[in-house]
mmCIF file of C-alpha atoms in Angstrom:
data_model
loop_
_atom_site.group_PDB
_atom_site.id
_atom_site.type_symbol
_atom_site.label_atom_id
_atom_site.label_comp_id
_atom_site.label_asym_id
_atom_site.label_seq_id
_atom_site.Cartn_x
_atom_site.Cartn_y
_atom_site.Cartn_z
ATOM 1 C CA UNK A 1 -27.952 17.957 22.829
ATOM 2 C CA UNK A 2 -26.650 17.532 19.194
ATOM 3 C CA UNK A 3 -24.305 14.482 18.691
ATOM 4 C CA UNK A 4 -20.494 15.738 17.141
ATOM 5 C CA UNK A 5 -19.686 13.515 14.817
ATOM 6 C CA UNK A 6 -16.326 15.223 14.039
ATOM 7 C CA UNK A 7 -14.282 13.133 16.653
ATOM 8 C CA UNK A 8 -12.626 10.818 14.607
ATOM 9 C CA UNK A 9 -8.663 11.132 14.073
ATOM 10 C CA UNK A 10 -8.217 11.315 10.200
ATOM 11 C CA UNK A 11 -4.319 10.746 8.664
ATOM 12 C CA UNK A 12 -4.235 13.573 6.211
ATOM 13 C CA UNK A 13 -1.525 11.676 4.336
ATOM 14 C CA UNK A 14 -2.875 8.108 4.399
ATOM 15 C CA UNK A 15 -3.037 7.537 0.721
ATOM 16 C CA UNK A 16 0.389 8.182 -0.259
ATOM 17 C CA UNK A 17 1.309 5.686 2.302
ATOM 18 C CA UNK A 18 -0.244 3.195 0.049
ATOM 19 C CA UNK A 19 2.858 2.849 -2.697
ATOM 20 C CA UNK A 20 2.796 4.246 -6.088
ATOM 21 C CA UNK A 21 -0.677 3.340 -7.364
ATOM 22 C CA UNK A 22 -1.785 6.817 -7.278
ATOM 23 C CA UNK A 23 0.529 7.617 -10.066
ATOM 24 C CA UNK A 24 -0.718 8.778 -13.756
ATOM 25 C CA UNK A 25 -0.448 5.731 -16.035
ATOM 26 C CA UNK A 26 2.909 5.581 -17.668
ATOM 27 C CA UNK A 27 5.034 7.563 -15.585
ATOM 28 C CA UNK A 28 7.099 4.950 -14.298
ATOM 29 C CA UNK A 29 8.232 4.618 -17.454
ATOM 30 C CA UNK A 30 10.373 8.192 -17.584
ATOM 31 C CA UNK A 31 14.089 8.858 -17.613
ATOM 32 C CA UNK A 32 14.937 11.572 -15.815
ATOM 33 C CA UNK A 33 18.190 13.761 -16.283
ATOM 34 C CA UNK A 34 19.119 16.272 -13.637
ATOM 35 C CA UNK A 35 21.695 18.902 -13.019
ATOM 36 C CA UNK A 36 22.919 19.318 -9.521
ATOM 37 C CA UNK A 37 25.132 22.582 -8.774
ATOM 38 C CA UNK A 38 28.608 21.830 -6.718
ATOM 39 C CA UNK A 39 30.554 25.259 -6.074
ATOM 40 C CA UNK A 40 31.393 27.675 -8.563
ATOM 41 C CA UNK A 41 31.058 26.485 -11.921
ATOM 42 C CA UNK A 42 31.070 23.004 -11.536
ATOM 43 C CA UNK A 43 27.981 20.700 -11.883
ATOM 44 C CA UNK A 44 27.205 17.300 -11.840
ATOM 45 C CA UNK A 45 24.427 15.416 -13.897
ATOM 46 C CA UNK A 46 22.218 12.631 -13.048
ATOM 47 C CA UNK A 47 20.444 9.978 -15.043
ATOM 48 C CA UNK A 48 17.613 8.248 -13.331
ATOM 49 C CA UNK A 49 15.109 5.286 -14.540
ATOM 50 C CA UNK A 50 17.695 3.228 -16.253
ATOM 51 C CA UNK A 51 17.409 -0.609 -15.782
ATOM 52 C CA UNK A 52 21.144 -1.572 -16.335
ATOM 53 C CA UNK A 53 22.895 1.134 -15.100
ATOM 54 C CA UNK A 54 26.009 -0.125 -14.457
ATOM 55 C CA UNK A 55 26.035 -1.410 -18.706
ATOM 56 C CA UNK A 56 25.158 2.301 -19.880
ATOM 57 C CA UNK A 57 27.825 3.613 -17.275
ATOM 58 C CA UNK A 58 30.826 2.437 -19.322
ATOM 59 C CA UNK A 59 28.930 3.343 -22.570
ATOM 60 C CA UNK A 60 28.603 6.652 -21.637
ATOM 61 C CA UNK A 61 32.735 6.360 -20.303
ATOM 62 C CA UNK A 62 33.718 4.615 -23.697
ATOM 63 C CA UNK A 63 31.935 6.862 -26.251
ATOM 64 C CA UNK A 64 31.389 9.703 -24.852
ATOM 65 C CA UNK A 65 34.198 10.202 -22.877
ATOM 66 C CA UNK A 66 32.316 11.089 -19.713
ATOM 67 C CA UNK A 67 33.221 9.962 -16.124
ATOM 68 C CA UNK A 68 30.416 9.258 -13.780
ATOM 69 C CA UNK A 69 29.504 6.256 -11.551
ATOM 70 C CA UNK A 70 26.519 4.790 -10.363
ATOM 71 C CA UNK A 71 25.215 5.972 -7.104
ATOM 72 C CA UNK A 72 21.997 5.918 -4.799
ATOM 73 C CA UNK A 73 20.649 8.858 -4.019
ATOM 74 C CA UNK A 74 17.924 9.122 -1.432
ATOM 75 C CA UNK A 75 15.313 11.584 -2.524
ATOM 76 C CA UNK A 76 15.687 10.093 -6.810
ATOM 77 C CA UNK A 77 16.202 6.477 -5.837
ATOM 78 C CA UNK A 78 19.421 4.490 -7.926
ATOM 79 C CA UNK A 79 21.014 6.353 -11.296
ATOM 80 C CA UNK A 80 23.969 7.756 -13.092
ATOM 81 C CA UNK A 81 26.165 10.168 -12.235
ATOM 82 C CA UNK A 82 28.024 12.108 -14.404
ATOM 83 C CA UNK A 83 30.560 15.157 -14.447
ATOM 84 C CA UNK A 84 29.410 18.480 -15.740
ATOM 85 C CA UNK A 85 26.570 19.633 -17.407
ATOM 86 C CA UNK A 86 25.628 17.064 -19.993
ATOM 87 C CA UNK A 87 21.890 16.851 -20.219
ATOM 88 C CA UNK A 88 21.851 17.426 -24.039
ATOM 89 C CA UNK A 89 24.312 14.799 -25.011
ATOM 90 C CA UNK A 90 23.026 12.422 -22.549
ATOM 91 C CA UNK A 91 19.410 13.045 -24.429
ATOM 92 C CA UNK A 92 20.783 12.560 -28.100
ATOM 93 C CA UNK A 93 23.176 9.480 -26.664
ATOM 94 C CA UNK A 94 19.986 7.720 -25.485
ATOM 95 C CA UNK A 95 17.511 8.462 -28.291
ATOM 96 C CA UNK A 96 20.245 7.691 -30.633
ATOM 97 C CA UNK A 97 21.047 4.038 -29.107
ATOM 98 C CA UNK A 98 17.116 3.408 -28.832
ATOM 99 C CA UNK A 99 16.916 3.273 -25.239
ATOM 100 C CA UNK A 100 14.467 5.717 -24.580
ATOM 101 C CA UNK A 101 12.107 8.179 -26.939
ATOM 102 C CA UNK A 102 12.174 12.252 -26.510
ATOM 103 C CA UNK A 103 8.429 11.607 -25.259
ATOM 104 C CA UNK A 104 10.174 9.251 -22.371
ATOM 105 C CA UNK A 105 13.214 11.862 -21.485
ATOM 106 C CA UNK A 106 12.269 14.329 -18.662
ATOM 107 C CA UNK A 107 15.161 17.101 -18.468
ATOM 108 C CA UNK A 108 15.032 18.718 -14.862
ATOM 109 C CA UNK A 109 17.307 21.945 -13.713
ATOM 110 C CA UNK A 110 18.262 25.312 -14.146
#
């Protein structure tokens, strides 16, 4: 009678249970900018990675003239939010002030 050795329960998944240590070196160090569609036209952009979120908020209010607030979203963790399609601007605004390099900047959407 051969033995089956196949018995054991095995958690497909068990690793990424385990936290963020099976990330590539250096990508928690991204800043992501996303472009969610509302209805129609309208669009709404979102800056993720930012330590102080709530300081860049009015920056972005002051010079660039954008409204947004800071919000939590559940699938990209805390952020930015902005009105309209601004991924560009935001880019240039942060390179510009030295907050992040173009090799840092991940632009996501459509």
């Amino acid at each position: 009678m051969s033995a089956i050795q196949n018995l054991h329960s095995f958690h497909p998944f068990a690793d990424a249970s385990q936290g963020d240590d099976l990330l590539p070196a250096g990508t928690e160090d991204y800043m992501h900018i996303r472009i969610q569609q509302r209805n129609g036209k309208k669009t709404l952009t979102a800056v993720q990675g930012i330590a102080d979120k709530k300081k860049l908020g009015k920056a972005f209010k002051k010079t660039l003239a954008y409204n947004g607030a800071v919000i939590e979203h559940p699938a990209y963790g805390d952020g930015i939010q902005l009105q309209g399609d601004q991924r560009k601007n935001i880019g240039q605004f942060l390179v510009a002030i030295g907050l992040a390099t173009d090799d840092q900047l991940k632009v996501h959407g459509f």
